[in-house]
PDB file of C-alpha atoms in Angstrom:
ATOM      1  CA  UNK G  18     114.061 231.845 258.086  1.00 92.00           C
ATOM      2  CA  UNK G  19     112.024 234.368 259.497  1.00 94.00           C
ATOM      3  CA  UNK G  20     114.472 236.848 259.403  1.00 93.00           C
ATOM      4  CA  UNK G  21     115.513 235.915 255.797  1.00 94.00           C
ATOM      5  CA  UNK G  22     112.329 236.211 254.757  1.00 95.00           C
ATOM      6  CA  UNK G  23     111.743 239.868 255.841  1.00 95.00           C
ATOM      7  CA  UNK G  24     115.247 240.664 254.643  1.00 94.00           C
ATOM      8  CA  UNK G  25     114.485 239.091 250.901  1.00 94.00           C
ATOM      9  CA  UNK G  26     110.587 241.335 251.106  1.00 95.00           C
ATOM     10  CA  UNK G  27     112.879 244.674 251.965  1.00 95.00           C
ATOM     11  CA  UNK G  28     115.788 243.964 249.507  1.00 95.00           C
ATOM     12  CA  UNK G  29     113.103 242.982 246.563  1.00 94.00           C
ATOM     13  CA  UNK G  30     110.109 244.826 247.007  1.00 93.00           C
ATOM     14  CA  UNK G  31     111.220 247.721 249.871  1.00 92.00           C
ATOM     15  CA  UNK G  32     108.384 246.448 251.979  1.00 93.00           C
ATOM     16  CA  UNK G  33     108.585 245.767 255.314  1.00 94.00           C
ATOM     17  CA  UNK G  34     107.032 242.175 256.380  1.00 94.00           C
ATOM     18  CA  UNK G  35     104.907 243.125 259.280  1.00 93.00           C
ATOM     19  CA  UNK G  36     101.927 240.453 259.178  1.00 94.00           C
ATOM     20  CA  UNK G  37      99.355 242.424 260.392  1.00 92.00           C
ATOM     21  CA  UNK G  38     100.105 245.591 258.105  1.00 89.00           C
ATOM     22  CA  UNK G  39      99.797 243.115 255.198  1.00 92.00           C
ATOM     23  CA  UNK G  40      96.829 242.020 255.909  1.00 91.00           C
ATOM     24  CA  UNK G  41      94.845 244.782 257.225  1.00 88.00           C
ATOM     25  CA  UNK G  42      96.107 246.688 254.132  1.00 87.00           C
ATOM     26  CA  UNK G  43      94.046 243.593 252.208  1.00 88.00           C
ATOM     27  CA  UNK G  44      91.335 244.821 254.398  1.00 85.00           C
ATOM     28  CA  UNK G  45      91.056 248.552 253.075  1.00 77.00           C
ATOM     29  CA  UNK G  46      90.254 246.976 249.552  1.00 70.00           C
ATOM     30  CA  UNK G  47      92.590 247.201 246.695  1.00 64.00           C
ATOM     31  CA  UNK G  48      94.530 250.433 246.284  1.00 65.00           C
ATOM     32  CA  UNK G  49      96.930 249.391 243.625  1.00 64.00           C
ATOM     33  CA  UNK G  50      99.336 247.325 245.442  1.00 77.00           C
ATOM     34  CA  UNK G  51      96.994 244.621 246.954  1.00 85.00           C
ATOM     35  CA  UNK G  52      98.801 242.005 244.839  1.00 89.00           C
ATOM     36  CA  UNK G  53     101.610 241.515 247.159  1.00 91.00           C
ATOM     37  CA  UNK G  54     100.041 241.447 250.077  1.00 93.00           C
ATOM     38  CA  UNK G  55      97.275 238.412 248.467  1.00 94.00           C
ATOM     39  CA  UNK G  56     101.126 236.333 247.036  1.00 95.00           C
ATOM     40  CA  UNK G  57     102.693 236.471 250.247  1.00 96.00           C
ATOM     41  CA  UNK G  58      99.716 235.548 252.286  1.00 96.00           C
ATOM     42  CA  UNK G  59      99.735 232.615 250.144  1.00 96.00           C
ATOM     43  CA  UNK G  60     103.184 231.892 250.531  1.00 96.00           C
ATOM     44  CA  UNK G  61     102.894 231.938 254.408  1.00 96.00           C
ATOM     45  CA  UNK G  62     100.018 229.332 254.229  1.00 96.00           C
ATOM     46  CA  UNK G  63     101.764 227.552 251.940  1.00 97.00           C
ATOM     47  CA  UNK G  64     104.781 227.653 253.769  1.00 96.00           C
ATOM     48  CA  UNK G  65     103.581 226.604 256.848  1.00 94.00           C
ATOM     49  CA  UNK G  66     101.582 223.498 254.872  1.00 94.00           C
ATOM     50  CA  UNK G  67     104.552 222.264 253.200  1.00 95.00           C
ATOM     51  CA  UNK G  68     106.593 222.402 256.378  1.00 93.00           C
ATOM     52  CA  UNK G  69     104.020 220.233 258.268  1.00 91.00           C
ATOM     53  CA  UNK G  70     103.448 218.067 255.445  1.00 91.00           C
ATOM     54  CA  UNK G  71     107.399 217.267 255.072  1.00 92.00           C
ATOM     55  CA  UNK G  72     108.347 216.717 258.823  1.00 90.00           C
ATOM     56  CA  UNK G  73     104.750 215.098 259.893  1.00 85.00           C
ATOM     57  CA  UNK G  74     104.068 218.197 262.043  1.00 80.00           C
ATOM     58  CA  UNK G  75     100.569 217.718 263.308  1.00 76.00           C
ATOM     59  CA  UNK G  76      99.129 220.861 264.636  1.00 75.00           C
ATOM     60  CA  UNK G  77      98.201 220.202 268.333  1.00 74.00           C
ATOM     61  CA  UNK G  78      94.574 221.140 268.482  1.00 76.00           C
ATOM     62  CA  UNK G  79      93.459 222.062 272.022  1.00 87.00           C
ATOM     63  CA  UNK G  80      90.272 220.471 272.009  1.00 85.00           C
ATOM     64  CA  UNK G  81      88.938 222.192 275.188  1.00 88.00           C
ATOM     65  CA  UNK G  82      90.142 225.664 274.759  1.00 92.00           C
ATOM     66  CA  UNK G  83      87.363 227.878 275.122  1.00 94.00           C
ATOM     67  CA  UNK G  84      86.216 229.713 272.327  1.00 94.00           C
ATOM     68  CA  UNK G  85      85.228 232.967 274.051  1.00 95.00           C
ATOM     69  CA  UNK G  86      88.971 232.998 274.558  1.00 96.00           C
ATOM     70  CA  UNK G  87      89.935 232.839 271.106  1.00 96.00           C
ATOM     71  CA  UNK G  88      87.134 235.314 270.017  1.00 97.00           C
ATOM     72  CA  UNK G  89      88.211 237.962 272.911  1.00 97.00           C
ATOM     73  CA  UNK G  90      91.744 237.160 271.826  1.00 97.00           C
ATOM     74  CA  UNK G  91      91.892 237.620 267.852  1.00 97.00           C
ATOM     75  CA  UNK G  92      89.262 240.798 268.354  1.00 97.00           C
ATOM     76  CA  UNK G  93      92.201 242.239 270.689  1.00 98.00           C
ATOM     77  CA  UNK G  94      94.901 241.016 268.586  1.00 97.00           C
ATOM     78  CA  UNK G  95      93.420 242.488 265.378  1.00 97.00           C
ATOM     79  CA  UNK G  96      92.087 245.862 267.162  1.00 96.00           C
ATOM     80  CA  UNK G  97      95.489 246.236 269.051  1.00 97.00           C
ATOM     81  CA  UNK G  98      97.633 245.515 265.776  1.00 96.00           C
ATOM     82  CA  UNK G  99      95.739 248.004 263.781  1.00 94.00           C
ATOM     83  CA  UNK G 100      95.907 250.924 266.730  1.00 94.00           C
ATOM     84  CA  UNK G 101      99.407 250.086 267.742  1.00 94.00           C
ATOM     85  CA  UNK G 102     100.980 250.135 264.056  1.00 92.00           C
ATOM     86  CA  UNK G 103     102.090 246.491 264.463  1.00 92.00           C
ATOM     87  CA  UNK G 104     102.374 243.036 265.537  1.00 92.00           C
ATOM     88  CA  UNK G 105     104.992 240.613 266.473  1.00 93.00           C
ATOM     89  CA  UNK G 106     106.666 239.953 263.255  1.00 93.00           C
ATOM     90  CA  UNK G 107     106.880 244.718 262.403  1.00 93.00           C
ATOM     91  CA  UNK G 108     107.868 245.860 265.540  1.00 94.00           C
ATOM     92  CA  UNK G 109     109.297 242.890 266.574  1.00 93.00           C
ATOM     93  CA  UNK G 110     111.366 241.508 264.061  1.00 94.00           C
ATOM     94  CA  UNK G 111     111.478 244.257 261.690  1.00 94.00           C
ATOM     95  CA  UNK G 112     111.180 247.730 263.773  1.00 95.00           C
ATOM     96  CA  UNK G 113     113.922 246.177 265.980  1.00 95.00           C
ATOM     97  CA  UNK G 114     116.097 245.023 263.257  1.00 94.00           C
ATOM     98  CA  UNK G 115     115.872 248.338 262.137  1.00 94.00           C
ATOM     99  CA  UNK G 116     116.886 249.150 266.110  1.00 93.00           C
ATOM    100  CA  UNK G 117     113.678 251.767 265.732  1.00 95.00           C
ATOM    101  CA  UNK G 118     113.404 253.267 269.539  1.00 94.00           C
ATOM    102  CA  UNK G 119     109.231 252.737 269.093  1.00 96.00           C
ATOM    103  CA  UNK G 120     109.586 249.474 267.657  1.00 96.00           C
ATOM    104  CA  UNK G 121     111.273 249.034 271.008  1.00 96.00           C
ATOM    105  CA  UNK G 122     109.286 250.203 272.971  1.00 96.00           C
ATOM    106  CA  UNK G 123     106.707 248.518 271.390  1.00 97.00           C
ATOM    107  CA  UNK G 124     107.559 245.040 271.923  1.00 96.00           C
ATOM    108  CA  UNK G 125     108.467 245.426 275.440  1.00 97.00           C
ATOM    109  CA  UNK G 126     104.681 246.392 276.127  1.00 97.00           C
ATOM    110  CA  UNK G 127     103.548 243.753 274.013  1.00 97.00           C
ATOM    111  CA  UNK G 128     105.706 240.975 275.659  1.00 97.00           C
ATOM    112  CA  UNK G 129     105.067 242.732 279.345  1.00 97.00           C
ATOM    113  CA  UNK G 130     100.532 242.526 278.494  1.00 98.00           C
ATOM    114  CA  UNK G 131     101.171 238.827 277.136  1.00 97.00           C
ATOM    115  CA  UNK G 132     102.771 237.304 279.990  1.00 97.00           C
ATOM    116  CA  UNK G 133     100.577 239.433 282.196  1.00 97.00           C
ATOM    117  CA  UNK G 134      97.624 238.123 280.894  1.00 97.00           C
ATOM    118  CA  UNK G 135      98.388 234.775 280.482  1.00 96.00           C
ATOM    119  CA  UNK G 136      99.822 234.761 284.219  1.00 95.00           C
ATOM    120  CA  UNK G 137      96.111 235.653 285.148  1.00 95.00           C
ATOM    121  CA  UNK G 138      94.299 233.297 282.558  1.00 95.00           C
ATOM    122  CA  UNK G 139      96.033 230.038 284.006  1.00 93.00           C
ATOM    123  CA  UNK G 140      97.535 231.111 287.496  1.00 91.00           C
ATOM    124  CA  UNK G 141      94.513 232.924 288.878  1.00 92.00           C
ATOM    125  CA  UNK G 142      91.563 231.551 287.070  1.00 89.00           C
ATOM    126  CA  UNK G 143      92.904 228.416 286.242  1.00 85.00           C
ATOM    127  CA  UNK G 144      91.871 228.363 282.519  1.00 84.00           C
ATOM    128  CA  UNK G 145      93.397 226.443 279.950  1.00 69.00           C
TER     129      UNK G 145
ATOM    130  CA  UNK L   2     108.661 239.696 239.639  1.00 87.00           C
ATOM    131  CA  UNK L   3     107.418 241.560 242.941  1.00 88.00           C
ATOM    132  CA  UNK L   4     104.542 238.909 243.231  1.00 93.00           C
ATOM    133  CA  UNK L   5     107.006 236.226 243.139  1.00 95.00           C
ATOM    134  CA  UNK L   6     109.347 237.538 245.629  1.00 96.00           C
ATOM    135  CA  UNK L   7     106.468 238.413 247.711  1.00 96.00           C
ATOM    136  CA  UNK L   8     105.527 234.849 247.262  1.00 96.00           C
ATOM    137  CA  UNK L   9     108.871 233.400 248.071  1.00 96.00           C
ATOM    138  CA  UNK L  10     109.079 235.711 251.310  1.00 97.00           C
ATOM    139  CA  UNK L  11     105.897 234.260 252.463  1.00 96.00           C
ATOM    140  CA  UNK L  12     107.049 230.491 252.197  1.00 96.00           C
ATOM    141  CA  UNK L  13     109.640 231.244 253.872  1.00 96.00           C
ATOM    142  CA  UNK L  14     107.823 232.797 256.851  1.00 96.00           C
ATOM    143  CA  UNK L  15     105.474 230.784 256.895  1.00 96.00           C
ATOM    144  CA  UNK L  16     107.951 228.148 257.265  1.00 95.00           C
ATOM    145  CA  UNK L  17     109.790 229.382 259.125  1.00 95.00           C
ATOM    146  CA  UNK L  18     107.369 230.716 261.928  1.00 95.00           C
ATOM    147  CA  UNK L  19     106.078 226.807 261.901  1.00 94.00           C
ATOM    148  CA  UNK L  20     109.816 225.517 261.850  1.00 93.00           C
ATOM    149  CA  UNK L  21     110.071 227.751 265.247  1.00 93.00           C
ATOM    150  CA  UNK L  22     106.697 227.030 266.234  1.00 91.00           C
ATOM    151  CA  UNK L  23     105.180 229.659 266.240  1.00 93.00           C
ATOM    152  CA  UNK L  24     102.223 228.544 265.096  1.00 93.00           C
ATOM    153  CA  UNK L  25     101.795 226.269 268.568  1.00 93.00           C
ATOM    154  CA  UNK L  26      99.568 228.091 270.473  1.00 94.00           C
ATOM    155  CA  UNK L  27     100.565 225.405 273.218  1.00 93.00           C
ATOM    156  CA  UNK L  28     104.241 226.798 272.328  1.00 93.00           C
ATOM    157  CA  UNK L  29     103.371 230.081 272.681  1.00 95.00           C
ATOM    158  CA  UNK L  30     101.733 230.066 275.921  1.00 95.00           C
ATOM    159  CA  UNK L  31     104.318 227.960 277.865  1.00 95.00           C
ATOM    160  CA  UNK L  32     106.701 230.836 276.542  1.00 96.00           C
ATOM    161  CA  UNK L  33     104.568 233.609 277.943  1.00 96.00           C
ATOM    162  CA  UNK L  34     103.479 231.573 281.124  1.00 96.00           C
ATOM    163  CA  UNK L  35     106.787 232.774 283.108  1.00 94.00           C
ATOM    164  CA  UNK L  36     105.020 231.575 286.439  1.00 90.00           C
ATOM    165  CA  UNK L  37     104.309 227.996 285.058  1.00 89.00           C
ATOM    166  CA  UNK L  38     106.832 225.889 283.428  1.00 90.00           C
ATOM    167  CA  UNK L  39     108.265 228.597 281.467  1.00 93.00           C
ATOM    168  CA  UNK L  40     109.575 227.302 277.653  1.00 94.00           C
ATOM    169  CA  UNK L  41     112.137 230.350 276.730  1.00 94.00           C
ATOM    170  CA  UNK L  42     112.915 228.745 273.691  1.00 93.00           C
ATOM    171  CA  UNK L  43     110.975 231.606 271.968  1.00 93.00           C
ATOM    172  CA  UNK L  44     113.286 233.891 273.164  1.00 93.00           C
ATOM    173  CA  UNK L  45     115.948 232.322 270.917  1.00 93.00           C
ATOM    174  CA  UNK L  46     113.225 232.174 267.772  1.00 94.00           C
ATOM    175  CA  UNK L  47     112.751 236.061 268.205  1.00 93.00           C
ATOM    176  CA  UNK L  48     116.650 236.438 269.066  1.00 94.00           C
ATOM    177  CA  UNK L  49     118.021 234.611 266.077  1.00 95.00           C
ATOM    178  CA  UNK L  50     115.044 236.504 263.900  1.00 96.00           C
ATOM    179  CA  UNK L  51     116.553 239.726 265.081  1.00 96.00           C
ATOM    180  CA  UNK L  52     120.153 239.232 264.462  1.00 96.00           C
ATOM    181  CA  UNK L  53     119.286 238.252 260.590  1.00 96.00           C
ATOM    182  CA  UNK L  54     117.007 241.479 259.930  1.00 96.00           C
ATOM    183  CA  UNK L  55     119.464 243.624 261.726  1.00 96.00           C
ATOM    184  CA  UNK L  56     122.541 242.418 259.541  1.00 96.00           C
ATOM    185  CA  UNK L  57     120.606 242.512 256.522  1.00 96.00           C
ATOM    186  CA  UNK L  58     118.283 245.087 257.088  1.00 96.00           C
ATOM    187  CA  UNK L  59     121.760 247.721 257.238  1.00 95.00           C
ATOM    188  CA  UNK L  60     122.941 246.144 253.748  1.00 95.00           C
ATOM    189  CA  UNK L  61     119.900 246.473 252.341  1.00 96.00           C
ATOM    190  CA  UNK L  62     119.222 249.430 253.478  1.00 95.00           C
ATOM    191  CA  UNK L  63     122.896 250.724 252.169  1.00 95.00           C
ATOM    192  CA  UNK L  64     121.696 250.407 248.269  1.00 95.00           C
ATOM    193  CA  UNK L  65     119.845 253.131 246.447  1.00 95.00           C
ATOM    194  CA  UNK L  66     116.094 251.085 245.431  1.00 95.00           C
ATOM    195  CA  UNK L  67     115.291 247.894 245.877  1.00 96.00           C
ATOM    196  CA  UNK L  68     115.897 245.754 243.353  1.00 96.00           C
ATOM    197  CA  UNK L  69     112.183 245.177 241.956  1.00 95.00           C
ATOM    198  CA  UNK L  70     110.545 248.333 243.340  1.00 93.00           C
ATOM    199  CA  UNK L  71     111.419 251.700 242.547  1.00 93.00           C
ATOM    200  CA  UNK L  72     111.738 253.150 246.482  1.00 94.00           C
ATOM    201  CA  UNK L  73     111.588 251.593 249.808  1.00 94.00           C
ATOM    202  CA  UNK L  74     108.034 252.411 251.693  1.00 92.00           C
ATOM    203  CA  UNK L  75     109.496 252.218 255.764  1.00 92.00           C
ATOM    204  CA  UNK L  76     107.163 253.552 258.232  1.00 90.00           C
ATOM    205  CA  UNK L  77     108.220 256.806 259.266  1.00 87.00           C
ATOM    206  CA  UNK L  78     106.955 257.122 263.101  1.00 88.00           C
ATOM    207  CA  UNK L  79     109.206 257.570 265.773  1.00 89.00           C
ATOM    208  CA  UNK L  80     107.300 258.998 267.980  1.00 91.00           C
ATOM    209  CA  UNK L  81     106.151 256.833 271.230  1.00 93.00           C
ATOM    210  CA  UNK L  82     102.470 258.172 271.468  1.00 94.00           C
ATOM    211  CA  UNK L  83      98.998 257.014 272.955  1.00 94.00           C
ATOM    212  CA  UNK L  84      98.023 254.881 270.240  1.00 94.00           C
ATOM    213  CA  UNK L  85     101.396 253.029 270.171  1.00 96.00           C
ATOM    214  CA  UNK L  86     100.967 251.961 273.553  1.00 97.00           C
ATOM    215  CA  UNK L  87      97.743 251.704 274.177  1.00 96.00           C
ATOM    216  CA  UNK L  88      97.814 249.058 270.781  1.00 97.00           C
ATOM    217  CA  UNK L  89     100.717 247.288 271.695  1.00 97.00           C
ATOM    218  CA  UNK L  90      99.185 246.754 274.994  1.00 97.00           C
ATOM    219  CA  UNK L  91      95.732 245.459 273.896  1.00 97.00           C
ATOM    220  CA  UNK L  92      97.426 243.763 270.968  1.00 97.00           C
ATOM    221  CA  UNK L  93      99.747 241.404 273.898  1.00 97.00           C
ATOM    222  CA  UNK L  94      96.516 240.938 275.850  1.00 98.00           C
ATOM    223  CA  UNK L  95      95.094 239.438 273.203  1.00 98.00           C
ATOM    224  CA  UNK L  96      98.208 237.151 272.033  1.00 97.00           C
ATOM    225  CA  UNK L  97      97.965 235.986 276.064  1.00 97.00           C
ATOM    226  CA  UNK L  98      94.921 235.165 275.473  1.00 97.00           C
ATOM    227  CA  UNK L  99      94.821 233.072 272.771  1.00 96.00           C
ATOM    228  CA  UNK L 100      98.278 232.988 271.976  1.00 95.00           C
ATOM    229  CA  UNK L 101      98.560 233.527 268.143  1.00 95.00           C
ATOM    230  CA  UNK L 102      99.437 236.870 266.610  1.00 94.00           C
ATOM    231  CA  UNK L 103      98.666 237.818 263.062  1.00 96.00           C
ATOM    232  CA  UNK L 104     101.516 235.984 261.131  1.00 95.00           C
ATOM    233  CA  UNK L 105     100.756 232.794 263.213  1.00 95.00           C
ATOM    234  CA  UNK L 106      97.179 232.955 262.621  1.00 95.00           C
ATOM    235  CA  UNK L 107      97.680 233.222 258.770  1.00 96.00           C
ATOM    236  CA  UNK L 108     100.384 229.868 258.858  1.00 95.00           C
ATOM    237  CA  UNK L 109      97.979 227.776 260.709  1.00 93.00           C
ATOM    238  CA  UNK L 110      95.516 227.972 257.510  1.00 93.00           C
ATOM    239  CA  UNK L 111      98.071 225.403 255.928  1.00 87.00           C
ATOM    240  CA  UNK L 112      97.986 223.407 259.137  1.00 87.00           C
ATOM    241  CA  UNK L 113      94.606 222.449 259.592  1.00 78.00           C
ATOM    242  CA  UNK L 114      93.394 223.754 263.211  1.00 85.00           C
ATOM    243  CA  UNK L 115      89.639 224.589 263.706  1.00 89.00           C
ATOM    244  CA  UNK L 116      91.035 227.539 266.293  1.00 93.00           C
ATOM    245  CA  UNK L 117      92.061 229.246 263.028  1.00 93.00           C
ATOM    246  CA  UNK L 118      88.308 229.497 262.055  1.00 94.00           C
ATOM    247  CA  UNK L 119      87.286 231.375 265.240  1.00 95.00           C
ATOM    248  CA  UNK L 120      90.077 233.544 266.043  1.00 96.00           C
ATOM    249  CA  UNK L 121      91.356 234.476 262.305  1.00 96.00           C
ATOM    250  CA  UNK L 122      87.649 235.750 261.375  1.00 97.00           C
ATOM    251  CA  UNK L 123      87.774 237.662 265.111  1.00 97.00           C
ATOM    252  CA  UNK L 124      91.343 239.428 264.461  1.00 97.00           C
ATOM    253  CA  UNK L 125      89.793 240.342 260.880  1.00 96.00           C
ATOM    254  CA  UNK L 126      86.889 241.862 262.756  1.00 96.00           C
ATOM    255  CA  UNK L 127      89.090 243.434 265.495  1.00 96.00           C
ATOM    256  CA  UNK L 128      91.104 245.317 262.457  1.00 95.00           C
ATOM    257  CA  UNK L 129      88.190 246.173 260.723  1.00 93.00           C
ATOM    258  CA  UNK L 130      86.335 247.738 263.437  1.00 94.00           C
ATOM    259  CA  UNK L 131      89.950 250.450 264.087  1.00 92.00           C
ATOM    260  CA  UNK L 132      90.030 251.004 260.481  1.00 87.00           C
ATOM    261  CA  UNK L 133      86.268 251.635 259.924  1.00 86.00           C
ATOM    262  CA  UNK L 134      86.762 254.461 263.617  1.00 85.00           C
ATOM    263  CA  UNK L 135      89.802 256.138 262.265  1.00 82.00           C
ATOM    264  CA  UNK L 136      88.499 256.856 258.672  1.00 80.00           C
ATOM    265  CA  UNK L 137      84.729 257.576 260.433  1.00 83.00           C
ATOM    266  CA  UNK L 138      86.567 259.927 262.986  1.00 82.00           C
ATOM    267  CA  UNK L 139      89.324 261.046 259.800  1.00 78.00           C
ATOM    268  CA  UNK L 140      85.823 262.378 258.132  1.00 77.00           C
ATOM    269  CA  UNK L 141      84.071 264.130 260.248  1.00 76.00           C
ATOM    270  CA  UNK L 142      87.337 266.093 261.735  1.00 70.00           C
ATOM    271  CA  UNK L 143      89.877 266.561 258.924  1.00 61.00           C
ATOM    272  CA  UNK L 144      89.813 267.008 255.086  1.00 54.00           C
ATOM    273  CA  UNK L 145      90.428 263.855 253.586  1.00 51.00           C
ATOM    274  CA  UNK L 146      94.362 263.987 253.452  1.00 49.00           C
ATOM    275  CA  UNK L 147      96.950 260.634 254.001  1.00 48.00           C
ATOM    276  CA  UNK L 148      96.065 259.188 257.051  1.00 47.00           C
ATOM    277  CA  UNK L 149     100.055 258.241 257.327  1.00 46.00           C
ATOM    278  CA  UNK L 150     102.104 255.456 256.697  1.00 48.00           C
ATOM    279  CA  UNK L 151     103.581 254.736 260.182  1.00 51.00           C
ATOM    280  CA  UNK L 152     102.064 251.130 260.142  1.00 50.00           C
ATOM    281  CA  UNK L 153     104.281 248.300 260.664  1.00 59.00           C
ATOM    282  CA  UNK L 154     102.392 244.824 260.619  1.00 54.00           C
TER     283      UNK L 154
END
């Protein structure tokens, strides 16, 4: 589905669905082609609701996570996105559909930080 | 027409992304956590992802337009520079962290979590503060000319 859905934005529209592009470009105000970007935000949330609501998904809080964590962590992700041209979904689902060497590239370091960081979160501070 | 299909391509991710949960941060983290008790079935959610853009993606690709729009906009960058990497790195730092990236983050509004509330407004902030740099340092170095369109999502 996730595939499809970048597939149906590129045939239609000749966008690329890259999350973080979509929104940041919501960021830099309207410029003419805000539109899309606000329907298919909507359609994600939406999405996502009427998937829960269907199967009885309940989203699995974690009650004890630390904030500071999730601060430190969207600041990064949103920072990082911005400066690296990308998140999971445009370099990894689209620039490597596209088989885009830097898209490549891309998610390997992406994949190699994660699991580096989270090996040192829980494995040698214990945290969450 | 474009809103709608935009529309329609958002339900499905965000269906999608909560179909492969993706929007677990619990998910996401036993999938990163190689040295606990590692959960590859991400692997197959990225895999499977993969395989459909890179099928379609060449058909689509193949036509003239798109159907609704009159070009398509792809990013143009190939090259594999400082920014790339040092972004991608800080970018998988934070998904470690916290373990939701941007599409994930925007799902989980329909799903209720009070995490959304503190990191969504943080990644907002975190994409704000590179924007409001590049077009402070874009001013004072160069004459305002396109600052590229080599951004993915």
């Amino acid at each position: 589905m996730i595939g499809a859905a970048a597939a149906l934005l590129l045939l239609c529209n000749g966008r690329i669905a890259g999350a973080s592009h979509i929104v940041s470009g919501l960021l830099e105000g309207p410029r003419g082609d805000a539109a899309w970007r606000v329907y298919f935000v909507a359609g994600t949330i939406l999405g996502a609701f009427v998937f829960s609501s269907l199967t009885g998904t309940v989203h699995t809080d974690r009650p004890d996570f630390p904030a500071g964590l999730l601060t430190a962590g969207g600041l990064l992700v949103g920072f990082g996105a911005s400066l690296g041209s990308g998140c999971t979904s445009g370099h990894g689902v689209c620039g490597l559909g596209r088989l885009s060497p830097r898209s490549a590239v891309a998610t390997a370091i992406f994949l190699a930080t994660a699991i580096a960081t989270t090996f040192t979160v829980r494995h040698v501070f214990g945290v969450a | 027409m474009r809103a709608l299909a935009a529309f329609a391509s958002g339900l499905l991710f965000g269906g999608g992304l909560a179909l492969a949960s993706m929007t677990d941060p619990n998910r996401v983290l036993a999938f990163l956590d190689v040295g606990g008790a590692w959960d590859p079935s991400l692997l197959f959610v990225l895999g499977s992802a993969v395989t459909v853009t890179a099928i379609a993606f060449r058909k689509v690709l193949r036509r003239d337009r798109p159907l609704l729009a009159d070009r398509f906009l792809l990013p143009g960058a190939t090259a594999v520079d400082g920014r790339l990497v040092t972004g991608t790195a800080l970018f998988g730092v934070g998904w470690g962290l916290a373990g939701y990236c941007p599409g994930s983050a925007i799902a989980t509004i329909g799903m209720s979590s009070w995490e959304t509330w503190i990191f969504l407004p943080a990644m907002l902030l975190g994409m704000m503060v590179h924007t409001g740099a590049s077009l402070l340092s874009a001013r004072e170095h160069t004459p305002p000319h396109g600052t590229g369109s080599s951004e993915l999502g």
